[in-house]
mmCIF file of C-alpha atoms and ligand atoms in Angstrom:
data_model
loop_
_atom_site.group_PDB
_atom_site.id
_atom_site.type_symbol
_atom_site.label_atom_id
_atom_site.label_comp_id
_atom_site.label_asym_id
_atom_site.label_seq_id
_atom_site.Cartn_x
_atom_site.Cartn_y
_atom_site.Cartn_z
ATOM 1 C CA MET A 11 -11.268 294.953 146.751
ATOM 2 C CA THR A 12 -10.611 298.831 146.463
ATOM 3 C CA SER A 13 -6.889 299.626 145.669
ATOM 4 C CA ASN A 14 -5.191 302.049 147.946
ATOM 5 C CA ARG A 15 -4.899 304.362 144.953
ATOM 6 C CA ALA A 16 -8.496 304.366 144.313
ATOM 7 C CA LYS A 17 -8.838 305.318 148.219
ATOM 8 C CA LEU A 18 -6.075 307.833 147.737
ATOM 9 C CA PHE A 19 -7.899 309.436 145.023
ATOM 10 C CA VAL A 20 -11.275 309.581 146.423
ATOM 11 C CA ALA A 21 -9.726 311.331 149.413
ATOM 12 C CA ALA A 22 -8.051 313.816 147.362
ATOM 13 C CA ALA A 23 -11.399 314.668 145.532
ATOM 14 C CA LEU A 24 -13.069 314.984 148.446
ATOM 15 C CA TYR A 25 -10.537 317.225 150.082
ATOM 16 C CA ALA A 26 -10.409 319.356 146.955
ATOM 17 C CA LEU A 27 -14.044 319.722 146.728
ATOM 18 C CA SER A 28 -14.359 320.704 150.638
ATOM 19 C CA VAL A 29 -12.096 323.374 150.261
ATOM 20 C CA HIS A 30 -13.713 324.527 147.265
ATOM 21 C CA VAL A 31 -16.848 324.815 148.696
ATOM 22 C CA PHE A 32 -16.214 326.462 152.031
ATOM 23 C CA ALA A 33 -13.859 328.739 150.098
ATOM 24 C CA GLN A 34 -16.127 329.769 147.589
ATOM 25 C CA ARG A 35 -19.809 329.744 149.459
ATOM 26 C CA GLU A 36 -20.884 333.454 149.295
ATOM 27 C CA PRO A 37 -24.358 333.660 150.819
ATOM 28 C CA THR A 38 -24.958 335.662 147.790
ATOM 29 C CA PRO A 39 -28.888 336.493 148.107
ATOM 30 C CA LEU A 40 -28.177 338.193 151.717
ATOM 31 C CA VAL A 41 -24.734 340.057 150.422
ATOM 32 C CA ASP A 42 -26.828 341.468 147.616
ATOM 33 C CA GLN A 43 -30.202 342.176 149.910
ATOM 34 C CA GLN A 44 -27.622 343.905 152.217
ATOM 35 C CA HIS A 45 -25.772 345.783 149.506
ATOM 36 C CA CYS A 46 -22.398 344.545 151.328
ATOM 37 C CA MET A 47 -20.448 344.902 147.927
ATOM 38 C CA PHE A 48 -21.677 348.135 147.666
ATOM 39 C CA CYS A 49 -19.283 349.607 150.273
ATOM 40 C CA HIS A 50 -16.272 346.188 150.750
ATOM 41 C CA THR A 51 -14.470 344.485 148.338
ATOM 42 C CA ASP A 52 -12.784 341.175 148.917
ATOM 43 C CA ASP A 53 -9.510 341.991 148.422
ATOM 44 C CA ALA A 54 -9.124 346.000 148.303
ATOM 45 C CA PRO A 55 -9.656 348.749 151.034
ATOM 46 C CA PHE A 56 -12.454 350.794 149.403
ATOM 47 C CA LEU A 57 -15.079 352.699 151.328
ATOM 48 C CA ALA A 58 -14.896 350.202 153.866
ATOM 49 C CA PRO A 59 -11.719 347.812 154.822
ATOM 50 C CA SER A 60 -11.828 344.687 152.757
ATOM 51 C CA PHE A 61 -13.052 341.419 153.742
ATOM 52 C CA GLN A 62 -9.914 339.789 153.919
ATOM 53 C CA GLN A 63 -8.722 342.195 156.119
ATOM 54 C CA ILE A 64 -11.473 341.945 158.222
ATOM 55 C CA ALA A 65 -10.966 338.302 158.412
ATOM 56 C CA GLU A 66 -7.128 338.903 159.432
ATOM 57 C CA ARG A 67 -8.110 341.005 162.528
ATOM 58 C CA TYR A 68 -10.297 338.908 163.806
ATOM 59 C CA ARG A 69 -9.902 335.348 162.590
ATOM 60 C CA ASN A 70 -7.920 334.650 166.137
ATOM 61 C CA VAL A 71 -9.519 336.839 168.322
ATOM 62 C CA PRO A 72 -12.009 335.195 170.722
ATOM 63 C CA GLY A 73 -15.620 336.370 170.760
ATOM 64 C CA ALA A 74 -14.999 338.379 167.692
ATOM 65 C CA ALA A 75 -18.126 336.889 165.966
ATOM 66 C CA PRO A 76 -20.733 337.372 168.224
ATOM 67 C CA MET A 77 -19.564 341.098 168.365
ATOM 68 C CA LEU A 78 -19.717 341.261 164.597
ATOM 69 C CA GLU A 79 -22.901 339.883 164.214
ATOM 70 C CA HIS A 80 -24.247 342.244 166.620
ATOM 71 C CA LYS A 81 -22.825 344.994 164.651
ATOM 72 C CA LEU A 82 -23.858 343.945 161.425
ATOM 73 C CA ARG A 83 -27.752 343.738 162.835
ATOM 74 C CA MET A 84 -27.336 347.087 164.905
ATOM 75 C CA GLY A 85 -24.678 349.131 163.511
ATOM 76 C CA GLY A 86 -21.606 350.547 165.471
ATOM 77 C CA ARG A 87 -19.339 352.779 165.983
ATOM 78 C CA ALA A 88 -16.259 353.418 163.535
ATOM 79 C CA HIS A 89 -12.784 352.295 164.475
ATOM 80 C CA TRP A 90 -11.140 351.545 161.391
ATOM 81 C CA GLY A 91 -11.802 354.694 160.066
ATOM 82 C CA ASP A 92 -14.215 357.600 160.287
ATOM 83 C CA MET A 93 -17.100 355.930 158.840
ATOM 84 C CA ALA A 94 -19.250 353.686 160.583
ATOM 85 C CA MET A 95 -20.836 350.508 159.210
ATOM 86 C CA PRO A 96 -24.684 351.403 159.159
ATOM 87 C CA SER A 97 -27.339 349.242 160.680
ATOM 88 C CA ALA A 98 -28.853 346.546 158.661
ATOM 89 C CA GLY A 99 -32.158 348.420 158.648
ATOM 90 C CA GLU A 100 -30.334 351.066 156.810
ATOM 91 C CA ARG A 101 -28.653 349.065 154.289
ATOM 92 C CA GLY A 102 -31.690 347.459 153.217
ATOM 93 C CA GLY A 103 -33.847 345.856 155.824
ATOM 94 C CA PRO A 104 -33.442 344.061 159.407
ATOM 95 C CA LEU A 105 -31.128 341.181 159.521
ATOM 96 C CA SER A 106 -32.033 337.692 161.278
ATOM 97 C CA ALA A 107 -29.589 336.757 164.270
ATOM 98 C CA GLU A 108 -29.687 333.401 161.768
ATOM 99 C CA ASP A 109 -28.365 335.518 158.674
ATOM 100 C CA ALA A 110 -25.956 337.604 160.604
ATOM 101 C CA HIS A 111 -24.185 334.404 161.755
ATOM 102 C CA THR A 112 -23.707 333.236 158.167
ATOM 103 C CA LEU A 113 -22.377 336.576 156.805
ATOM 104 C CA VAL A 114 -20.268 336.735 159.626
ATOM 105 C CA GLN A 115 -18.811 333.161 159.126
ATOM 106 C CA TRP A 116 -18.533 334.082 155.650
ATOM 107 C CA VAL A 117 -16.948 337.259 156.028
ATOM 108 C CA LEU A 118 -14.034 335.502 158.538
ATOM 109 C CA ASN A 119 -13.491 332.908 156.299
ATOM 110 C CA HIS A 120 -11.744 335.227 153.612
HETATM 111 C C1 LIG B 18 -22.524 351.665 153.395
HETATM 112 C C2 LIG B 18 -21.440 350.913 153.384
HETATM 113 C C3 LIG B 18 -21.350 349.383 153.746
HETATM 114 C C4 LIG B 18 -21.721 348.810 153.870
HETATM 115 C C5 LIG B 18 -23.396 348.562 152.743
HETATM 116 C C6 LIG B 18 -21.846 347.421 154.436
HETATM 117 N N1 LIG B 18 -20.723 347.938 154.962
HETATM 118 FE FE1 LIG B 18 -19.478 346.395 156.322
HETATM 119 N N2 LIG B 18 -18.622 348.387 157.055
HETATM 120 C C7 LIG B 18 -18.453 349.446 156.343
HETATM 121 C C8 LIG B 18 -17.760 350.257 157.137
HETATM 122 C C9 LIG B 18 -17.549 351.937 156.913
HETATM 123 C C10 LIG B 18 -16.989 349.808 157.981
HETATM 124 C C11 LIG B 18 -15.607 350.241 159.007
HETATM 125 C C12 LIG B 18 -16.601 350.680 160.128
HETATM 126 C C13 LIG B 18 -15.785 350.392 161.581
HETATM 127 O O1 LIG B 18 -14.551 351.734 161.550
HETATM 128 O O2 LIG B 18 -15.907 350.061 162.676
HETATM 129 C C14 LIG B 18 -17.483 348.436 157.893
HETATM 130 C C15 LIG B 18 -16.821 347.067 158.692
HETATM 131 C C16 LIG B 18 -17.560 346.127 158.818
HETATM 132 C C17 LIG B 18 -16.787 344.868 159.225
HETATM 133 C C18 LIG B 18 -15.929 344.652 160.638
HETATM 134 C C19 LIG B 18 -16.851 345.651 161.700
HETATM 135 C C20 LIG B 18 -15.774 346.289 163.115
HETATM 136 O O3 LIG B 18 -16.398 346.157 164.112
HETATM 137 O O4 LIG B 18 -14.830 345.801 162.811
HETATM 138 C C21 LIG B 18 -17.729 343.845 159.110
HETATM 139 C C22 LIG B 18 -17.731 342.133 159.494
HETATM 140 C C23 LIG B 18 -18.317 344.571 157.811
HETATM 141 N N3 LIG B 18 -18.348 345.067 157.970
HETATM 142 C C24 LIG B 18 -19.431 343.089 157.068
HETATM 143 C C25 LIG B 18 -20.301 343.795 156.488
HETATM 144 C C26 LIG B 18 -21.321 342.844 155.400
HETATM 145 C C27 LIG B 18 -21.357 341.562 155.529
HETATM 146 C C28 LIG B 18 -22.072 343.449 154.833
HETATM 147 C C29 LIG B 18 -23.537 343.244 154.055
HETATM 148 C C30 LIG B 18 -24.496 342.694 155.272
HETATM 149 C C31 LIG B 18 -21.780 345.120 155.119
HETATM 150 N N4 LIG B 18 -20.360 345.200 155.713
HETATM 151 C C32 LIG B 18 -22.188 346.176 154.509
HETATM 152 C C33 LIG B 18 -19.659 349.954 155.521
HETATM 153 C C34 LIG B 18 -20.198 349.225 154.866
#
């Protein structure tokens, strides 16, 4: 029979693992290919708002994710500052809807 202590240990380990995986999982090849870190950082505004600022602004906004996915693919008008987000083509090549989704989920999880 499994002891409660063992069950608790397994549950805690799984929880820690899932938190780690979801918090850290950066879609690195996409991020590199699209040069995200050329203008953005995780936590300090640089040429562009930081991913933490972006996550804070949109995390609880309904419909924000599809809007951002569209923007990642097509570019958009500036509204944080004077500089607009360039389109995917200008950043390093076309971006599929699926990849845009992955990137936006990653940004919003900051
Ligand atoms: C050439 C510089 C540059 C690159 C490369 C770049 N960004 Fe941006 N990004 C910006 C700027 C500037 C803004 C602010 C635009 C604005 O005012 O709406 C921005 C805004 C954003 C926003 C918020 C858009 C909004 O409407 O609030 C997201 C999300 C984002 N970037 C994600 C990414 C991701 C993911 C990548 C890589 C795929 C990336 N960016 C690459 C410059 C860049």
